[in-house]
Each structure stands twice: as structure tokens, then as C-alpha cells.
mmCIF file of C-alpha atoms in Angstrom:
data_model
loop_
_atom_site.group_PDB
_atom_site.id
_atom_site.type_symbol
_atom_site.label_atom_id
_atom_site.label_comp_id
_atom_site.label_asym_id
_atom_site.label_seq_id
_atom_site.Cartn_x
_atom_site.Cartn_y
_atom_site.Cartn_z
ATOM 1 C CA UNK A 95 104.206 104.825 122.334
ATOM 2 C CA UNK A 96 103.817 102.227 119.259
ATOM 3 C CA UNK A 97 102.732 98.839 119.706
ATOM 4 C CA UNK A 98 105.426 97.240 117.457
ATOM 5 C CA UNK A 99 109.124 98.651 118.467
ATOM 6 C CA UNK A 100 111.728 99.379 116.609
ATOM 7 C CA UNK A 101 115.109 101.184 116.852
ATOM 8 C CA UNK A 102 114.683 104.850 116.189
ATOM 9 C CA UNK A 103 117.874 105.231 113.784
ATOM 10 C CA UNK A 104 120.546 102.928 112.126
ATOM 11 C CA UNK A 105 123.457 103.692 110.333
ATOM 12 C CA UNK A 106 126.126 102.325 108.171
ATOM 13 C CA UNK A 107 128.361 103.068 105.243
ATOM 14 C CA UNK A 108 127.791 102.516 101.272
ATOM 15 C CA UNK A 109 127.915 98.787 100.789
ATOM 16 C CA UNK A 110 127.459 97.481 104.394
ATOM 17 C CA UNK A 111 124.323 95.168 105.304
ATOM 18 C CA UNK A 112 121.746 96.584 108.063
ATOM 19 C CA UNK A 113 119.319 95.095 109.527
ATOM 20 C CA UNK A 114 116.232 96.611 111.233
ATOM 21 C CA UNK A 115 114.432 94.690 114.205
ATOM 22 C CA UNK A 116 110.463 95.114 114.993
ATOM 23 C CA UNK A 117 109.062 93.634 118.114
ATOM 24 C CA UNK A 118 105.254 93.062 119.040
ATOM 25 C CA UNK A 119 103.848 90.473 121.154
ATOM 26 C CA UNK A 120 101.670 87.478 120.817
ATOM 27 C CA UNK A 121 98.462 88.778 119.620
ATOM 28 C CA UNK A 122 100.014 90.970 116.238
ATOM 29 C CA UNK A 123 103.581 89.681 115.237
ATOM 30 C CA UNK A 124 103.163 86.410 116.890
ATOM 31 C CA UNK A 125 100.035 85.599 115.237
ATOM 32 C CA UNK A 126 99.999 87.580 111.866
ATOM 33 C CA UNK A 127 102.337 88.162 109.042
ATOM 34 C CA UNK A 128 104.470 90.913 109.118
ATOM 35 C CA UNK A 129 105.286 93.970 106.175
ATOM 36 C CA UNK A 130 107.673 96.809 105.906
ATOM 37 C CA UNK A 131 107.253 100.248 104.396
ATOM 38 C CA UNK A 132 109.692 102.512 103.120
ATOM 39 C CA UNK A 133 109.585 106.381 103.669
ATOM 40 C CA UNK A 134 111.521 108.854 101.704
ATOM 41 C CA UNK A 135 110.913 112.453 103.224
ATOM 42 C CA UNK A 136 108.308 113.873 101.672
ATOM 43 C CA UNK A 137 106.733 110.963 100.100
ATOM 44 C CA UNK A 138 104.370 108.471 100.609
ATOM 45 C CA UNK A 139 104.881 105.262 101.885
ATOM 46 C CA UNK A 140 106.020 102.007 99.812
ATOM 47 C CA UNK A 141 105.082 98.707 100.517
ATOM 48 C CA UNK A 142 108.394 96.972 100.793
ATOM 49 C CA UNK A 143 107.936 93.831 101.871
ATOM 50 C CA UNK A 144 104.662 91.575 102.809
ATOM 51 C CA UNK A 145 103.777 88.512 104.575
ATOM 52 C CA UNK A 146 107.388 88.187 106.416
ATOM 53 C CA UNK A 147 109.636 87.747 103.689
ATOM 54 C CA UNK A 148 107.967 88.589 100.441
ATOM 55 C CA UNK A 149 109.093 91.348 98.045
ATOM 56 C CA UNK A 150 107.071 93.386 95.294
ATOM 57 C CA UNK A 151 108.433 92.934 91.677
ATOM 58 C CA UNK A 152 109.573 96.156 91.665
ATOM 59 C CA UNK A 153 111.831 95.509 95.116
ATOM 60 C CA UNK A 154 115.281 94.573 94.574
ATOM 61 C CA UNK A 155 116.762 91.519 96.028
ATOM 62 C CA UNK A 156 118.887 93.546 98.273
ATOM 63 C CA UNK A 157 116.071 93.761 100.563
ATOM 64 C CA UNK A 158 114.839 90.989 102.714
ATOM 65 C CA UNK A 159 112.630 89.744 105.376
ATOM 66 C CA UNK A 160 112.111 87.422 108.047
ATOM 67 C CA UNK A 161 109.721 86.829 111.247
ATOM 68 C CA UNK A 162 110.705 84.808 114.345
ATOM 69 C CA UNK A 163 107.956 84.345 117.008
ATOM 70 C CA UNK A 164 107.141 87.669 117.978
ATOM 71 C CA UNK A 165 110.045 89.458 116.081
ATOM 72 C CA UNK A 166 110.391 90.564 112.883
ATOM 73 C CA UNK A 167 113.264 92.049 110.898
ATOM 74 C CA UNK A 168 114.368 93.694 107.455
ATOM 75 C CA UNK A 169 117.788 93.347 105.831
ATOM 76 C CA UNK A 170 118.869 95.366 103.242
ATOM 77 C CA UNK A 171 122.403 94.841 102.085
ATOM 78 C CA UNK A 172 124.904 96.743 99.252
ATOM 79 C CA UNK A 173 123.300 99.966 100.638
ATOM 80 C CA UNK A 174 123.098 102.655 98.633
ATOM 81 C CA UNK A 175 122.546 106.412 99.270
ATOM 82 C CA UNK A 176 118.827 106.415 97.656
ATOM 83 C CA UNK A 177 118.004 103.366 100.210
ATOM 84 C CA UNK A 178 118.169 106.572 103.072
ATOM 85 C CA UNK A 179 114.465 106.360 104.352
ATOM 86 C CA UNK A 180 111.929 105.849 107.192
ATOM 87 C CA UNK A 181 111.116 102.493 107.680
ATOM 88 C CA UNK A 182 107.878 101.143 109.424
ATOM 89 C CA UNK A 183 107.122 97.833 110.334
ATOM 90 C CA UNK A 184 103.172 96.726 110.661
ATOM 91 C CA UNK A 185 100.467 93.958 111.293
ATOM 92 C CA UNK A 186 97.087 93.496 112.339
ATOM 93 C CA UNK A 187 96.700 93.098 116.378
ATOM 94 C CA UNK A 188 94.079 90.529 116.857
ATOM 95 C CA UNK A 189 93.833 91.580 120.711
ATOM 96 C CA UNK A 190 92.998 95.356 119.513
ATOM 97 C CA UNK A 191 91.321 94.994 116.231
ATOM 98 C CA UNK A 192 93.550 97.846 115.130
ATOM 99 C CA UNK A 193 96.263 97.624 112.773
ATOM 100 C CA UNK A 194 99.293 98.570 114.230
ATOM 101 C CA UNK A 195 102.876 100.614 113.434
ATOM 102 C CA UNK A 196 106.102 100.304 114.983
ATOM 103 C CA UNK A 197 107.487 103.942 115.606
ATOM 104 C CA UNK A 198 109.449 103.884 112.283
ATOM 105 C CA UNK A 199 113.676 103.374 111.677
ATOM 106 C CA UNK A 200 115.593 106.580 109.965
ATOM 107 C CA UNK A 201 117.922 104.744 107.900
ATOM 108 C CA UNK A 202 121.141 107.069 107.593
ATOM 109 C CA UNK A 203 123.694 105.731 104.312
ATOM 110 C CA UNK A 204 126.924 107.781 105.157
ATOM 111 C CA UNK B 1145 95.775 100.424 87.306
ATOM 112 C CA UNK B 1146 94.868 101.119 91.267
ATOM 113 C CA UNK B 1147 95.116 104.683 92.426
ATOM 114 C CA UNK B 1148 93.893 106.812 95.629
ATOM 115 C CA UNK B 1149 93.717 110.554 96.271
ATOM 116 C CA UNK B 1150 92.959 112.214 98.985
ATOM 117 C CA UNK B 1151 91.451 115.117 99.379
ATOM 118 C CA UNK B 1152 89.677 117.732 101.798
ATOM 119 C CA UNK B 1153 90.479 121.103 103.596
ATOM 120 C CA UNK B 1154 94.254 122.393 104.172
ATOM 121 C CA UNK B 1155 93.152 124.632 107.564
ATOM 122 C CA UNK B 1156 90.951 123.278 109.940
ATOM 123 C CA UNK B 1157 89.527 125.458 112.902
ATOM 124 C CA UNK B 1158 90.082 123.769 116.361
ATOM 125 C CA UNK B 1159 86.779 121.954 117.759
ATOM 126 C CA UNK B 1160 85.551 121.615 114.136
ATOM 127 C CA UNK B 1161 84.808 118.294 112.272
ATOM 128 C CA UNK B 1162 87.384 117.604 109.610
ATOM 129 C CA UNK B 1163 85.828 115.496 106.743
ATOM 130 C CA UNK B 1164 88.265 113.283 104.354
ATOM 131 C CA UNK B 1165 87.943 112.265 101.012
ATOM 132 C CA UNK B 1166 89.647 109.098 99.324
ATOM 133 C CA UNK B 1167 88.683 108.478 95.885
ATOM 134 C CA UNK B 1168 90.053 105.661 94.062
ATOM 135 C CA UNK B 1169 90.146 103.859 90.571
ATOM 136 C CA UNK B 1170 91.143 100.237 89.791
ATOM 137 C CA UNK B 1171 89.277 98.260 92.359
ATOM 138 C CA UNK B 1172 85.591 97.705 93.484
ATOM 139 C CA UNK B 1173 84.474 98.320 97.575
ATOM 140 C CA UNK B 1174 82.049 96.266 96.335
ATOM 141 C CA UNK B 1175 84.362 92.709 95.472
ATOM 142 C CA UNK B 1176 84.620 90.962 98.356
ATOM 143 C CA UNK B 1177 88.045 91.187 99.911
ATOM 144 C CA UNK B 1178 88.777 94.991 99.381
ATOM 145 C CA UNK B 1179 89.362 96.982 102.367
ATOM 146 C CA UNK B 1180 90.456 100.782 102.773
ATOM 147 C CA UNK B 1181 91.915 102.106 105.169
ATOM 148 C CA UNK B 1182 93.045 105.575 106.545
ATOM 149 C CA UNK B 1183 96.577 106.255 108.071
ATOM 150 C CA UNK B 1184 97.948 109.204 109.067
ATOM 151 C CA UNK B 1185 101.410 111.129 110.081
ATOM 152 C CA UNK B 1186 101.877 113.863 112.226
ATOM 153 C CA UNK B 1187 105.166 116.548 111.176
ATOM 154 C CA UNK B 1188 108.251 114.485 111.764
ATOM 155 C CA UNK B 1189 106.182 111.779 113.842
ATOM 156 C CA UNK B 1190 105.231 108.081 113.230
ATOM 157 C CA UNK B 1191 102.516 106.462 110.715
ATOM 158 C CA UNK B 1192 99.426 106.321 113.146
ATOM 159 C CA UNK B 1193 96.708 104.052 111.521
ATOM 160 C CA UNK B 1194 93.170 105.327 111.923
ATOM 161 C CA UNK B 1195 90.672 103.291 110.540
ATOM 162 C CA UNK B 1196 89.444 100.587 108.167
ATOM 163 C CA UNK B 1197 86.320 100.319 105.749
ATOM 164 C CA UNK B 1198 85.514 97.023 104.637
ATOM 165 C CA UNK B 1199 83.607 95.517 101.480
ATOM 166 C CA UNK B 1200 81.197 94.258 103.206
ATOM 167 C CA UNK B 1201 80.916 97.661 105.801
ATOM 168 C CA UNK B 1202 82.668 96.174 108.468
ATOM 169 C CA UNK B 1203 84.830 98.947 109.963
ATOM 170 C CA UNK B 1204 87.619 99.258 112.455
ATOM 171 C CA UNK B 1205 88.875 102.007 114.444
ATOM 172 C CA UNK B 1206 91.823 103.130 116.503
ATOM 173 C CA UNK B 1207 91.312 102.369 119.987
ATOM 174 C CA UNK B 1208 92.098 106.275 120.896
ATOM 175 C CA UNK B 1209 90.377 107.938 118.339
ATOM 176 C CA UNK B 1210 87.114 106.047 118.035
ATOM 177 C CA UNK B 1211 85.064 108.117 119.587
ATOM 178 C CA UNK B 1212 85.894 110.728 117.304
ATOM 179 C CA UNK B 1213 86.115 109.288 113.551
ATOM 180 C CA UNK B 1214 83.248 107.864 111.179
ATOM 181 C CA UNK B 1215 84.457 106.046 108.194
ATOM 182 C CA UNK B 1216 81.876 105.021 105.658
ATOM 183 C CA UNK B 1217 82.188 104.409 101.711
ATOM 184 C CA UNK B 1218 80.223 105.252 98.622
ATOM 185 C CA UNK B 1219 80.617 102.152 95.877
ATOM 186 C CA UNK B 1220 78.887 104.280 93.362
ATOM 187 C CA UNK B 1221 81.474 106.850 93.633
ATOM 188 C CA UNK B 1222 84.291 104.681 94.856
ATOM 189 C CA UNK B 1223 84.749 106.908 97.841
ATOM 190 C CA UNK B 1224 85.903 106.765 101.489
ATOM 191 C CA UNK B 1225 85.216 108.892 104.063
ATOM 192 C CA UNK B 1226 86.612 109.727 107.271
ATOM 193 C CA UNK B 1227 85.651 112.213 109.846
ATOM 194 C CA UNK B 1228 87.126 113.499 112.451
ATOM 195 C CA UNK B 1229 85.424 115.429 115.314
ATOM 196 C CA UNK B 1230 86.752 117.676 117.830
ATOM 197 C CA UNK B 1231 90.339 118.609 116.031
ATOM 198 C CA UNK B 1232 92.690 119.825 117.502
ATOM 199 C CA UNK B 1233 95.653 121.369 116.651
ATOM 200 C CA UNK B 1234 97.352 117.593 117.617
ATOM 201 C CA UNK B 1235 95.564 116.262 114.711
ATOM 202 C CA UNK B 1236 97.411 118.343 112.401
ATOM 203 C CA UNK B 1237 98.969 115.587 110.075
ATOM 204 C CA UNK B 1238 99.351 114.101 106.252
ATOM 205 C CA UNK B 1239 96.516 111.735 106.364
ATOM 206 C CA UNK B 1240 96.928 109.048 104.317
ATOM 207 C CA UNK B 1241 94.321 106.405 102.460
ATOM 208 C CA UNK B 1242 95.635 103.157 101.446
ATOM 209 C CA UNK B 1243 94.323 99.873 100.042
ATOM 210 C CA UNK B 1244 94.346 97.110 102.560
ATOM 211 C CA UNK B 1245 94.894 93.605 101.589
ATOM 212 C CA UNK B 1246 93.724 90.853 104.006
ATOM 213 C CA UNK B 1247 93.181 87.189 104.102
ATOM 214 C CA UNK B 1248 93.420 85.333 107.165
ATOM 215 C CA UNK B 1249 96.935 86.018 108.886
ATOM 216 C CA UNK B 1250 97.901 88.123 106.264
ATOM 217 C CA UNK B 1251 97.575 91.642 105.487
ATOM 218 C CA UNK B 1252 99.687 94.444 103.747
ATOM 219 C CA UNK B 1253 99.090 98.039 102.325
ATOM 220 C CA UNK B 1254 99.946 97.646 98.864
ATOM 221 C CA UNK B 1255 98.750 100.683 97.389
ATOM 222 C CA UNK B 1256 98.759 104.536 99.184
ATOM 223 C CA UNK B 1257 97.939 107.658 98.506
ATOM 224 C CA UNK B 1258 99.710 110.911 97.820
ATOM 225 C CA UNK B 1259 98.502 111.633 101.290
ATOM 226 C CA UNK B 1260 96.796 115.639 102.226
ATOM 227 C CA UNK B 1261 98.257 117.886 104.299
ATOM 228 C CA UNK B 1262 95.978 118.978 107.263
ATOM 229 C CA UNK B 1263 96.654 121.482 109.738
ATOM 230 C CA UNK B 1264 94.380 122.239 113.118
ATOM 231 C CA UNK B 1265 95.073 126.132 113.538
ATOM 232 C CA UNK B 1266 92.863 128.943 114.725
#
């Protein structure tokens, strides 16, 4: 059972927008900044966003996000078929002095 | 540049101590700010996060695993360790070290591993 939920799958079409929801609770999302990682199988995770709504340079602008009280959540829109990936949301939980997960998102592009 | 690579055994016994190497290049444990952590991800399962090494030693631990792991870092070799006691074949997982950046409310992985493949099997 993760800390931080999220919704085990999503899918949508080519194109289409999705957006992926993480919830926590006062002392990690509520308190602390939020970042995303993307998961290809078989690969190491990417950082894909950081502190809420901040991308790498090497990110595209199709991916976003954003943090409200003790939610969090990452858009990606103009999907493509390379953007199908596990996605995990994190944080640091001040109440556990643990950094914590959510349970990951399997992004399906069909 | 920053890089990490894990390393360590493929096959583990069960009840044996599993020991966990992450060496990296392009940053100091010993500049003040730099933090390592290790992460890891059972077969088809979650990211769990295990533990954090700090510059300054600090460490951190996973609430259900602490009594099992030691992490601990060499600066002269720019090396973390982690060990595990007690596997079992439940710990059998890609573990994962990653560079941690914190500064007050913020913190992110930006850099990870190519992660090592670990399996708990008699």
C-alpha cells in the first residue's frame, strides 16, 4: 500500500490529453514539492518533472505539472505512442522521514 | 557529467546479507547538499524507496526495512553502500541508486542508475 495514490492505469488515443492524479496528505504533498518519473519497461526511471510544475530541458512542453493542497497531477497532451510508460509520483514525508512513491500509473497510447 | 552504477551479486541465498554497490562520477558526497539515495523495484511492482546517505552522514531509512539495511558512503571512492540483512526471496528486485536533490521543501531524483538485478533464491 503506497503512501501517495494514484490510478493504476489510464488510457487514451494518439493525440488526446491525460492527466494523472497523485494524492498524499498533509505531511508529504501538502507540505513538500512534488516530481514525476517516467518508466519505460525495462529502463530506469526519468525525472520528468520537479518541484510541482517544473520540466528538465530535455522534457517537452507536452508534459506538465501542477500541485493543489494535498494533490498533485501530470498532464501530458498530443500523446504519442513512445509517451507509453510507468509513471510515479514522489515527495519527501516530513511525518515519516522517508521519501515516499505513489504505486505508479501504466500509461496505455492506443 | 553525473553518472551511477550499481553493482553487487545477481543470486542471493535466503537469510544472507546482500551488500550494494553505487559508484558514481560527477559530484562530491563530500559538497554539502549531495544526497544518495537507494530505491528499489520488485518484478512488475512499484518503486519502493529504501534509504538515503547524506553529505554530511545523515541517513534515512524506510520505516519497514530499517532494521535490516546499513547505508554508509566512501568519499574517497565515491561509493554508497547498502546492506541488506535477512533476504528473502521478497527482496528479489532491481535496486536502484539515484542522486537526491534537496533544499528545504524541495527535493527530486535527477539522476538514476542503470539499476542491478537481484534475486533471493535458494
Amino acid at each position: 500500500q503506497s503512501v501517495l495514490t494514484q490510478p493504476p492505469s489510464m488510457s487514451a488515443a494518439p493525440g488526446q490529453k491525460v492527466t494523472i492524479s497523485c494524492s498524499g496528505s498533509s505531511s508529504n504533498i501538502g507540505h513538500n514539492y512534488v516530481s514525476w518519473y517516467q518508466q519505460v519497461p525495462g529502463t530506469a526511471p526519468e525525472l520528468l518533472i520537479y518541484d510541482n510544475d517544473k520540466r528538465p530541458s530535455e522534457i517537452p512542453d507536452r508534459f506538465s505539472g501542477s500541485k493543489s493542497g494535498t494533490s498533485a497531477t501530470l498532464g501530458i497532451t498530443g500523446l504519442q505512442t513512445g509517451d507509453e510508460a510507468d509513471y510515479y509520483c514522489g515527495t519527501w514525508d516530513n511525518s515519516l522521514s522517508a521519501w515516499v512513491f505513489g504505486g505508479g500509473t501504466k500509461l496505455t497510447v492506443l | 557529467q553525473v553518472t551511477l552504477k550499481e553493482s553487487g551479486p545477481a543470486l542471493v541465498r535466503p537469510t544472507e546479507t546482500l551488500t550494494l554497490t553505487c559508484t558514481f562520477s560527477g559530484f562530491s558526497l563530500s559538497t554539502t547538499g549531495m544526497r544518495v539515495s537507494w530505491i528499489r523495484q520488485p518484478p512488475g511492482k512499484a518503486l519502493e524507496w529504501l534509504a538515503r546517505i547524506d553529505w554530511d552522514d545523515d541517513k534515512f531509512y524506510s520505516t519497514s526495512l530499517k532494521t535490516r539495511l546499513t547505508i554508509s558512503k566512501d568519499t574517497s571512492k565515491n561509493q554508497v553502500v547498502l546492506t541488506m540483512t535477512n533476504v528473502d526471496p521478497v527482496d528479489t528486485a532491481t535496486y536502484y541508486c539515484a542522486r537526491l536533490v534537496m533544499a528545504a521543501r524541495l527535493s527530486y531524483f535527477d539522476y538514476w542508475g542503470q539499476g542491478t538485478l537481484v534475486t533471493v533464491s535458494s
